[in-house]
Each structure stands twice: as structure tokens, then as C-alpha cells.
Amino acid sequence: MSIVNGNGIFDAARSGHYAVGAFNTNNLEWTRAILAAAQETNTPILIQTSMGAAKYMGGYELCLNLVQQTVKSMGITVPVIMHLDHGNYEAAKECIEVGYTSVMFDGHDLPFEENLEKTKEIVALAHAKGITVEAEVGSIGGEEDGIIGAGELADVEEAKQIAATGVDYLACGIGNIHGKYPANWTGLNFDRLKELAEVIETPLVLHGGSGIPKEQIQKAIAMGVSKVNVNTECQLAFAEATRKYIEAGKDEEGKGYDPRKLLAPGTQAITDVVKERIDWFGTPEA
């Protein structure tokens, strides 16, 4: 299957009270691991690059080509959405030109009126090419590409205005953060999520999905979250599996130093995490 946009996929998730997972890729192994999990579970998936990861990998066009060619070489038959995660205004425009099928314009760190106007511009540019758009209102805690948020709660009226721009999915701060959750984290704010979901029909996005307890994620999905972002958990699983391989001396056995062998346990660990999260999210088969 060719790479698709998010049209219909996330609307169906919102009405069906399930979510579709969005997983960040960082290289070839990550890409293959995520796609393998989608194919093995026969579910749609969103594979995304942050601005930092895209720079590391060689640019947005290379990232898009990597995913497209990997989909082809692996014989992937499930819907795959190619998405820009937490893009600024220039990154969103570049990915629209390059051919991503979905982009996130993250203007939460701008004055609200500027966020609103730039979101409108990105929606117009993207929709003219059949590309879906995610926007953000209310800071997501933690750090993402140098943008640091304290995990504030999205303002309901501001969220309504951003949703009215015609975005296809909307990320709202409800106490969630990027990266590892601290021991004193108080959990998701379901009262604010309820307020948002009651007035916004647009599919909602839960960022910082790594580390949130399963029951909280599933409650959020039942209340209107249709897209859940996962990155840190895949990184941690990859690191742990790779560490075990080396600590066990596997890299010194035969040609265990071969990167195809060295990186294999970590790659499988990513696939396992993605499959587990797909199960958590209740994503139905394609």
C-alpha cells in the first residue's frame, strides 16, 4: 500500500472510541521495526519524524523516501501515514512541499493570535495538496526539539478557535509531558479533557504517550483521544535490549559485532513495544 494521509482514519477512531498510534522513527532500524509491528497486527499506523530526527537522518526528503521505499521493500499492505511531529512554521511548509502526507504545525510557543493565523496558513497550504494537519494548543510538558513546556492545560476557548481552522487533529495539553514522567507527576487532567471533548469534534491527540499508565491512556481514548504519540518508550526498549546484548558478550561471539546482529535485539524490542501499544489503543485491523 502507498503512504496515505489521515483523512478518515482519525475521524473513524474518534467515533469508534479507539486510537491509532504515532511512532517516531530515528533511522532504518526504527522504520523497519515500526512498520513490522503494523503489518504483523494488520493495523494502520502513523510514522513520524521530529525536526531533530529529520536533521540527523539527512533531511525531510530523505526521511520520506526512506519510509516509502521501506514500505515497498517490506511489502507493507496496511495504511501508513507519513507525519511531521512538532514542526515549526518553516518545517511544516517544507514537508508539505517535499510530500509528507501529514504535518504538525506546533505554534503553542507563539502568541495565540500568531499560532492561530499560522495554523490557518498551514491548513490552506496542506489541504490544497490533500495533506492532513495537526495543530497544538496548550503546552505539552518536557522538551521537544529545544521547545520546553511545563505541561499546562489547554484553554478551552483557544482550542475551539484552533479547531475551527479546519485542522484534522488537535493536540491539547492536559497535563501530559514528553520524555520520562517524574515521580511527582499527578496524572492526566480528565476534567479538562472532558471540557475539550464536549465542544470539539476534531480528533484529539495525546502527546507524551510514553510512561502514562495504560488505564489512563485508555480512559483518555474513551473520552475522545484518537491519536497517541509514543517515542521515549521505544528508545528505552532499544537501549535496554542493546545493553543486554553487549553485557552478555554477544558482540564478541563470532561476528556478533556486525551491526545487523548488534542492532537486531533493539530493533525487535521496538517492534514489541509498538505491538503492545497498538493493543492498548484498541486499533482495529485495517
Tab-separated table of C-alpha atoms in Angstrom:
chain	number	residue	atom	x	y	z
A	1	MET	CA	0.000	0.000	0.000
A	2	SER	CA	1.195	3.522	-0.764
A	3	ILE	CA	1.560	6.044	2.027
A	4	VAL	CA	-1.745	7.784	2.791
A	5	ASN	CA	-2.956	10.859	4.650
A	6	GLY	CA	-5.007	10.834	7.845
A	7	ASN	CA	-8.341	11.555	6.188
A	8	GLY	CA	-10.999	9.219	7.518
A	9	ILE	CA	-8.607	7.207	9.685
A	10	PHE	CA	-8.729	9.500	12.699
A	11	ASP	CA	-12.369	10.508	12.261
A	12	ALA	CA	-13.202	6.791	12.435
A	13	ALA	CA	-11.014	6.449	15.518
A	14	ARG	CA	-12.824	9.313	17.271
A	15	SER	CA	-16.286	7.918	16.509
A	16	GLY	CA	-15.167	4.362	17.289
A	17	HIS	CA	-13.512	5.254	20.607
A	18	TYR	CA	-10.126	3.808	19.716
A	19	ALA	CA	-6.805	5.399	18.791
A	20	VAL	CA	-4.149	4.996	16.118
A	21	GLY	CA	-0.567	5.068	17.307
A	22	ALA	CA	2.007	7.598	16.124
A	23	PHE	CA	5.588	6.387	16.471
A	24	ASN	CA	8.780	8.362	15.856
A	25	THR	CA	11.485	6.976	13.625
A	26	ASN	CA	15.170	7.799	14.008
A	27	ASN	CA	16.840	5.565	11.403
A	28	LEU	CA	16.373	2.495	9.199
A	29	GLU	CA	16.047	0.082	12.137
A	30	TRP	CA	13.362	2.222	13.745
A	31	THR	CA	11.482	2.471	10.461
A	32	ARG	CA	11.544	-1.271	9.830
A	33	ALA	CA	10.596	-2.049	13.434
A	34	ILE	CA	7.551	0.229	13.421
A	35	LEU	CA	6.335	-0.968	10.021
A	36	ALA	CA	6.817	-4.611	11.023
A	37	ALA	CA	4.581	-4.111	14.046
A	38	ALA	CA	1.866	-2.518	11.918
A	39	GLN	CA	1.998	-5.324	9.370
A	40	GLU	CA	2.029	-8.080	11.998
A	41	THR	CA	-1.043	-6.603	13.694
A	42	ASN	CA	-2.665	-5.618	10.390
A	43	THR	CA	-3.400	-2.125	11.673
A	44	PRO	CA	-2.944	1.392	10.288
A	45	ILE	CA	-0.035	3.341	11.720
A	46	LEU	CA	1.448	6.798	11.712
A	47	ILE	CA	5.222	7.010	11.414
A	48	GLN	CA	6.688	10.410	12.168
A	49	THR	CA	9.898	12.404	12.266
A	50	SER	CA	10.674	15.252	14.606
A	51	MET	CA	12.672	18.166	13.238
A	52	GLY	CA	15.733	16.984	15.145
A	53	ALA	CA	15.485	13.403	13.924
A	54	ALA	CA	14.989	14.556	10.340
A	55	LYS	CA	18.112	16.709	10.549
A	56	TYR	CA	20.060	13.768	11.994
A	57	MET	CA	18.801	11.445	9.260
A	58	GLY	CA	19.648	13.818	6.401
A	59	GLY	CA	16.555	15.898	5.790
A	60	TYR	CA	12.817	15.542	5.218
A	61	GLU	CA	13.054	14.312	1.644
A	62	LEU	CA	15.430	11.530	2.668
A	63	CYS	CA	13.117	10.559	5.547
A	64	LEU	CA	10.116	10.411	3.247
A	65	ASN	CA	12.000	8.360	0.656
A	66	LEU	CA	13.261	6.008	3.361
A	67	VAL	CA	9.750	5.291	4.602
A	68	GLN	CA	8.316	4.989	1.095
A	69	GLN	CA	10.987	2.584	-0.069
A	70	THR	CA	10.862	0.550	3.150
A	71	VAL	CA	7.088	0.204	2.804
A	72	LYS	CA	7.703	-1.093	-0.715
A	73	SER	CA	10.593	-3.417	0.106
A	74	MET	CA	8.831	-4.953	3.128
A	75	GLY	CA	5.582	-5.447	1.220
A	76	ILE	CA	3.596	-3.415	3.752
A	77	THR	CA	-0.123	-3.588	2.966
A	78	VAL	CA	-1.623	-1.612	5.878
A	79	PRO	CA	-2.236	2.169	5.708
A	80	VAL	CA	0.867	4.161	6.672
A	81	ILE	CA	0.722	7.906	7.337
A	82	MET	CA	3.972	9.893	6.995
A	83	HIS	CA	3.867	12.720	9.521
A	84	LEU	CA	5.962	15.656	10.710
A	85	ASP	CA	5.992	15.756	14.515
A	86	HIS	CA	6.228	19.128	16.299
A	87	GLY	CA	7.191	21.092	13.224
A	88	ASN	CA	7.611	24.833	13.292
A	89	TYR	CA	6.156	27.013	10.528
A	90	GLU	CA	9.090	26.588	8.128
A	91	ALA	CA	9.381	22.837	8.744
A	92	ALA	CA	5.668	22.332	8.108
A	93	LYS	CA	5.889	24.228	4.809
A	94	GLU	CA	8.955	22.255	3.744
A	95	CYS	CA	7.290	18.911	4.486
A	96	ILE	CA	4.223	19.973	2.524
A	97	GLU	CA	6.486	20.707	-0.444
A	98	VAL	CA	8.503	17.502	-0.029
A	99	GLY	CA	5.385	15.331	0.034
A	100	TYR	CA	4.708	14.205	3.602
A	101	THR	CA	1.094	13.090	3.811
A	102	SER	CA	0.530	14.732	7.192
A	103	VAL	CA	2.165	17.578	9.106
A	104	MET	CA	2.023	19.012	12.586
A	105	PHE	CA	2.429	22.732	12.956
A	106	ASP	CA	3.291	23.334	16.600
A	107	GLY	CA	2.746	27.011	17.334
A	108	HIS	CA	1.976	26.656	21.023
A	109	ASP	CA	5.068	28.675	21.987
A	110	LEU	CA	3.906	31.644	19.869
A	111	PRO	CA	1.437	34.324	20.947
A	112	PHE	CA	-2.005	32.767	20.490
A	113	GLU	CA	-3.094	35.044	17.641
A	114	GLU	CA	0.086	34.219	15.725
A	115	ASN	CA	-0.424	30.495	16.364
A	116	LEU	CA	-3.977	30.842	15.053
A	117	GLU	CA	-3.002	32.724	11.887
A	118	LYS	CA	-0.082	30.458	11.033
A	119	THR	CA	-2.252	27.384	11.630
A	120	LYS	CA	-4.771	28.761	9.133
A	121	GLU	CA	-1.986	29.252	6.578
A	122	ILE	CA	-0.621	25.741	7.031
A	123	VAL	CA	-4.118	24.235	6.777
A	124	ALA	CA	-4.712	26.064	3.482
A	125	LEU	CA	-1.358	25.016	2.023
A	126	ALA	CA	-1.671	21.406	3.156
A	127	HIS	CA	-5.304	20.806	2.285
A	128	ALA	CA	-4.690	22.114	-1.232
A	129	LYS	CA	-2.407	19.101	-1.669
A	130	GLY	CA	-4.506	16.555	0.208
A	131	ILE	CA	-2.244	16.637	3.271
A	132	THR	CA	-3.714	16.398	6.766
A	133	VAL	CA	-2.756	18.820	9.542
A	134	GLU	CA	-2.275	18.594	13.292
A	135	ALA	CA	-2.027	21.702	15.462
A	136	GLU	CA	-1.303	22.247	19.142
A	137	VAL	CA	-2.774	24.458	21.826
A	138	GLY	CA	-1.572	24.468	25.420
A	139	SER	CA	1.993	23.458	26.150
A	140	ILE	CA	2.931	19.783	26.323
A	141	GLY	CA	5.403	19.398	29.168
A	142	GLY	CA	9.035	18.352	28.788
A	143	GLU	CA	11.342	19.195	25.888
A	144	GLU	CA	10.867	18.616	22.167
A	145	ASP	CA	13.455	19.980	19.725
A	146	GLY	CA	14.502	22.697	22.157
A	147	ILE	CA	10.945	23.806	22.952
A	148	ILE	CA	10.330	23.339	26.686
A	149	GLY	CA	6.796	23.132	28.063
A	150	ALA	CA	5.628	22.838	31.650
A	151	GLY	CA	2.601	20.676	30.931
A	152	GLU	CA	-0.064	23.352	31.175
A	153	LEU	CA	-3.732	22.771	30.475
A	154	ALA	CA	-5.110	23.882	27.129
A	155	ASP	CA	-7.551	26.783	27.247
A	156	VAL	CA	-10.915	25.513	26.000
A	157	GLU	CA	-11.827	28.674	24.082
A	158	GLU	CA	-8.419	28.805	22.389
A	159	ALA	CA	-8.724	25.120	21.491
A	160	LYS	CA	-12.112	25.794	19.897
A	161	GLN	CA	-10.614	28.562	17.766
A	162	ILE	CA	-7.713	26.390	16.609
A	163	ALA	CA	-10.113	23.521	15.810
A	164	ALA	CA	-12.233	25.937	13.757
A	165	THR	CA	-9.308	26.493	11.376
A	166	GLY	CA	-10.093	23.095	9.875
A	167	VAL	CA	-7.195	21.132	11.338
A	168	ASP	CA	-7.636	17.389	11.061
A	169	TYR	CA	-6.408	16.571	14.570
A	170	LEU	CA	-5.638	18.701	17.589
A	171	ALA	CA	-3.049	18.239	20.342
A	172	CYS	CA	-4.180	19.749	23.631
A	173	GLY	CA	-2.216	19.984	26.844
A	174	ILE	CA	-3.947	18.003	29.609
A	175	GLY	CA	-1.025	17.595	31.981
A	176	ASN	CA	0.969	15.279	29.695
A	177	ILE	CA	4.719	15.686	29.120
A	178	HIS	CA	7.426	14.497	26.743
A	179	GLY	CA	10.150	12.143	27.916
A	180	LYS	CA	10.190	10.306	31.242
A	181	TYR	CA	7.463	11.183	33.717
A	182	PRO	CA	8.729	12.367	37.120
A	183	ALA	CA	7.757	10.568	40.309
A	184	ASN	CA	5.595	13.521	41.407
A	185	TRP	CA	3.538	13.653	38.191
A	186	THR	CA	-0.127	13.936	39.174
A	187	GLY	CA	-1.610	12.262	36.077
A	188	LEU	CA	-3.768	13.420	33.188
A	189	ASN	CA	-6.409	16.053	33.854
A	190	PHE	CA	-9.583	14.286	32.752
A	191	ASP	CA	-11.800	17.197	33.771
A	192	ARG	CA	-10.102	19.400	31.185
A	193	LEU	CA	-10.175	16.609	28.589
A	194	LYS	CA	-13.931	16.260	29.156
A	195	GLU	CA	-14.398	20.006	28.648
A	196	LEU	CA	-12.409	19.890	25.424
A	197	ALA	CA	-14.068	16.777	24.026
A	198	GLU	CA	-17.563	18.139	24.668
A	199	VAL	CA	-17.043	21.187	22.438
A	200	ILE	CA	-14.537	19.921	19.854
A	201	GLU	CA	-15.409	17.213	17.338
A	202	THR	CA	-11.908	17.198	15.860
A	203	PRO	CA	-9.934	14.049	16.803
A	204	LEU	CA	-7.738	14.845	19.803
A	205	VAL	CA	-4.070	13.908	20.171
A	206	LEU	CA	-2.276	12.733	23.305
A	207	HIS	CA	1.408	13.612	23.146
A	208	GLY	CA	3.912	12.211	25.611
A	209	GLY	CA	2.274	8.785	25.492
A	210	SER	CA	5.383	7.084	26.866
A	211	GLY	CA	5.062	6.435	30.578
A	212	ILE	CA	1.371	7.189	31.003
A	213	PRO	CA	-0.312	4.228	32.738
A	214	LYS	CA	-2.382	2.002	30.465
A	215	GLU	CA	-5.626	2.732	32.303
A	216	GLN	CA	-5.176	6.494	31.902
A	217	ILE	CA	-4.415	6.168	28.195
A	218	GLN	CA	-7.476	4.003	27.641
A	219	LYS	CA	-9.689	6.384	29.616
A	220	ALA	CA	-8.422	9.292	27.505
A	221	ILE	CA	-9.162	7.327	24.328
A	222	ALA	CA	-12.693	6.584	25.526
A	223	MET	CA	-13.163	10.333	26.060
A	224	GLY	CA	-12.055	11.451	22.584
A	225	VAL	CA	-8.305	10.975	22.119
A	226	SER	CA	-7.783	9.389	18.695
A	227	LYS	CA	-4.017	9.615	18.211
A	228	VAL	CA	-1.385	8.710	20.803
A	229	ASN	CA	2.279	9.610	20.318
A	230	VAL	CA	4.980	7.221	21.528
A	231	ASN	CA	8.729	7.770	21.278
A	232	THR	CA	10.617	7.566	24.576
A	233	GLU	CA	9.435	4.040	25.371
A	234	CYS	CA	10.816	2.795	22.078
A	235	GLN	CA	14.138	4.498	22.784
A	236	LEU	CA	14.343	2.975	26.259
A	237	ALA	CA	13.452	-0.507	24.979
A	238	PHE	CA	16.069	-0.254	22.223
A	239	ALA	CA	18.751	0.854	24.682
A	240	GLU	CA	17.937	-1.874	27.194
A	241	ALA	CA	17.980	-4.673	24.619
A	242	THR	CA	21.232	-3.408	23.098
A	243	ARG	CA	22.843	-3.125	26.536
A	244	LYS	CA	21.871	-6.705	27.395
A	245	TYR	CA	23.351	-7.954	24.119
A	246	ILE	CA	26.692	-6.290	24.820
A	247	GLU	CA	26.789	-7.098	28.532
A	248	ALA	CA	26.201	-10.759	27.633
A	249	GLY	CA	29.256	-10.594	25.388
A	250	LYS	CA	27.246	-11.402	22.273
A	251	ASP	CA	29.161	-8.812	20.279
A	252	GLU	CA	32.359	-10.791	20.888
A	253	GLU	CA	30.913	-14.121	19.719
A	254	GLY	CA	31.720	-14.809	16.072
A	255	LYS	CA	30.603	-11.815	14.054
A	256	GLY	CA	28.351	-10.513	16.797
A	257	TYR	CA	29.845	-7.088	16.212
A	258	ASP	CA	28.154	-6.956	12.790
A	259	PRO	CA	25.661	-4.052	13.085
A	260	ARG	CA	22.946	-6.223	11.597
A	261	LYS	CA	23.345	-8.549	14.582
A	262	LEU	CA	24.237	-5.889	17.129
A	263	LEU	CA	21.125	-3.828	16.407
A	264	ALA	CA	18.729	-6.752	15.928
A	265	PRO	CA	17.662	-7.169	19.593
A	266	GLY	CA	16.941	-3.462	19.948
A	267	THR	CA	15.009	-3.416	16.697
A	268	GLN	CA	12.863	-6.326	17.851
A	269	ALA	CA	12.313	-4.563	21.182
A	270	ILE	CA	10.860	-1.557	19.330
A	271	THR	CA	8.518	-3.828	17.371
A	272	ASP	CA	7.371	-5.426	20.620
A	273	VAL	CA	6.642	-2.052	22.232
A	274	VAL	CA	4.721	-0.841	19.183
A	275	LYS	CA	2.631	-4.026	19.054
A	276	GLU	CA	1.834	-3.724	22.757
A	277	ARG	CA	0.734	-0.103	22.353
A	278	ILE	CA	-1.415	-0.949	19.340
A	279	ASP	CA	-3.183	-3.432	21.602
A	280	TRP	CA	-3.564	-0.816	24.335
A	281	PHE	CA	-5.050	1.677	21.881
A	282	GLY	CA	-7.639	-0.809	20.605
A	283	THR	CA	-6.698	-0.122	16.984
A	284	PRO	CA	-8.862	-2.383	14.761
A	285	GLU	CA	-7.449	-4.309	11.824
A	286	ALA	CA	-7.262	-2.464	8.547
